[in-house]
Short mmCIF file of C-alpha atoms in Angstrom, two decimals:
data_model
loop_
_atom_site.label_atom_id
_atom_site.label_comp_id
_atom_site.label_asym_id
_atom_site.label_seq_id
_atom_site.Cartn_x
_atom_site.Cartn_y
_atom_site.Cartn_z
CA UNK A 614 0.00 0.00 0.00
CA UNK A 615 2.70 2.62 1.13
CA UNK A 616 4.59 1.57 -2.56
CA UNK A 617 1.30 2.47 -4.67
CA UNK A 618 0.43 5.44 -2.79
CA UNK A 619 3.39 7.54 -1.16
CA UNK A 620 2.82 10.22 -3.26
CA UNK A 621 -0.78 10.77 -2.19
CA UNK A 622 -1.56 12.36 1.51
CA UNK A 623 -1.97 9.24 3.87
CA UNK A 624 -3.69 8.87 7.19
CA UNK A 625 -3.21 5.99 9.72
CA UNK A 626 -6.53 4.95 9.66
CA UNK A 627 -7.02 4.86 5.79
CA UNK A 628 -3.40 2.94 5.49
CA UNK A 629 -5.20 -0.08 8.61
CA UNK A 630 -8.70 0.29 6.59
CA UNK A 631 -6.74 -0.35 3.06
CA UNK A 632 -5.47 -3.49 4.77
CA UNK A 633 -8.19 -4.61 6.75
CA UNK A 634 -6.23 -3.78 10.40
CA UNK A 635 -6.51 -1.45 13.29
CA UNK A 636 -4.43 1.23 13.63
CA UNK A 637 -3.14 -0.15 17.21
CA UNK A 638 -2.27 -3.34 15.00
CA UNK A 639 -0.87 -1.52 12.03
CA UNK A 640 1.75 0.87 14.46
CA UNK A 641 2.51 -2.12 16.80
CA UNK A 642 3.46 -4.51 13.45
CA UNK A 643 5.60 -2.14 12.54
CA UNK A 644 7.68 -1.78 15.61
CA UNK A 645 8.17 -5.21 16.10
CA UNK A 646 8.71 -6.25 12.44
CA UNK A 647 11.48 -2.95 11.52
CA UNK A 648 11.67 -1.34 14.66
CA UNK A 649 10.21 2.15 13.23
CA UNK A 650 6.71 3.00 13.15
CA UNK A 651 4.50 3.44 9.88
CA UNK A 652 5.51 7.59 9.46
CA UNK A 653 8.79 6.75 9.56
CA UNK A 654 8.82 3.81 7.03
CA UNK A 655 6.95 6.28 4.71
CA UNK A 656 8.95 8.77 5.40
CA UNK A 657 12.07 7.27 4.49
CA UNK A 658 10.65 5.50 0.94
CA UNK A 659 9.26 8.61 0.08
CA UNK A 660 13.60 9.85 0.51
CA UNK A 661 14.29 7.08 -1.12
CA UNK A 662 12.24 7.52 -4.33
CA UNK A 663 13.38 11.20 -4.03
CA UNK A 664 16.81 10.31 -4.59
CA UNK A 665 15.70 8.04 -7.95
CA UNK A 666 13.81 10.94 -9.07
CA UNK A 667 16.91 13.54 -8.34
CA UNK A 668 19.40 11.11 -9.97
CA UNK A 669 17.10 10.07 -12.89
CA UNK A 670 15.67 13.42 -13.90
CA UNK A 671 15.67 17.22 -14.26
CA UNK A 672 12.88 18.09 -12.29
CA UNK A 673 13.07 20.41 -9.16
CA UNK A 674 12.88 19.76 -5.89
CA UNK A 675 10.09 21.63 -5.82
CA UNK A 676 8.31 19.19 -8.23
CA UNK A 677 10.10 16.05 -6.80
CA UNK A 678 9.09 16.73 -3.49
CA UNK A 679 5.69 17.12 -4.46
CA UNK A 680 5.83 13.87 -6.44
CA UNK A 681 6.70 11.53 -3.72
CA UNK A 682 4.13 13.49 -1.09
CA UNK A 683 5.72 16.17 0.71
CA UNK A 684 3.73 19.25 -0.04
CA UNK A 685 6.29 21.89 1.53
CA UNK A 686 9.31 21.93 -0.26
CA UNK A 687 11.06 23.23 2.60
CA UNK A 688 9.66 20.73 4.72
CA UNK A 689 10.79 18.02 2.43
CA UNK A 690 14.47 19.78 2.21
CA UNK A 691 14.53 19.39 6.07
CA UNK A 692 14.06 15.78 6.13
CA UNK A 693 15.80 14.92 3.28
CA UNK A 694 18.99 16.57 5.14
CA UNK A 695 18.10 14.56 8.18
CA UNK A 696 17.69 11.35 6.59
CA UNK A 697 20.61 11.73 4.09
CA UNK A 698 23.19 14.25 5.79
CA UNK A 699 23.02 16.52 2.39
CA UNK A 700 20.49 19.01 0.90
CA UNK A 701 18.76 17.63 -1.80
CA UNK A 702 20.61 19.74 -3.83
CA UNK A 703 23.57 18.82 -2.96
CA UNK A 704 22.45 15.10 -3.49
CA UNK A 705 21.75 15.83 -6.90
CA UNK A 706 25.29 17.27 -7.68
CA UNK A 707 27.31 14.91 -5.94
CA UNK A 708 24.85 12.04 -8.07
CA UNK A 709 25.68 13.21 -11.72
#
């Protein structure tokens, strides 16, 4: 579910109703399966396909961090730097 539809704004309870689970069940899964809960799984795949998209293309990060769900750019900047150590910016230079 979080693969088809990280780009989209996602709620706890709509990701435990798309897979028939509470939302109790759904964050306590999590946690004992990766040892993160849900936000931060999406979180970091919506980083990951940001890199792809930065490596892959010529789009801004303004439009890449739109694409994979972040709707404040400088939002998305902020966690891309925590996740990754760089600005996304800075990502896509060192990638080329």
């Amino acid at each position: 579910y979080f693969q088809q539809n990280y780009g989209q704004p996602l709620s706890r309870w709509e990701i435990a109703d798309a897979i028939d689970v509470s939302e109790d069940y759904l964050s306590r899964v999590f946690r004992q399966e990766l040892d993160i809960s849900p936000w931060d799984y999406l979180t970091r795949y919506r980083i990951v396909q940001a890199m792809e998209q930065l490596r892959h293309t010529a789009d801004d990060i303004t439009t890449v961090a739109r694409r994979v769900g972040f709707r404040d750019p400088a939002y998305f900047s902020r966690v891309f730097r925590k996740v990754t150590g760089q600005s996304p910016t800075a990502y896509r230079e060192r990638s080329d």
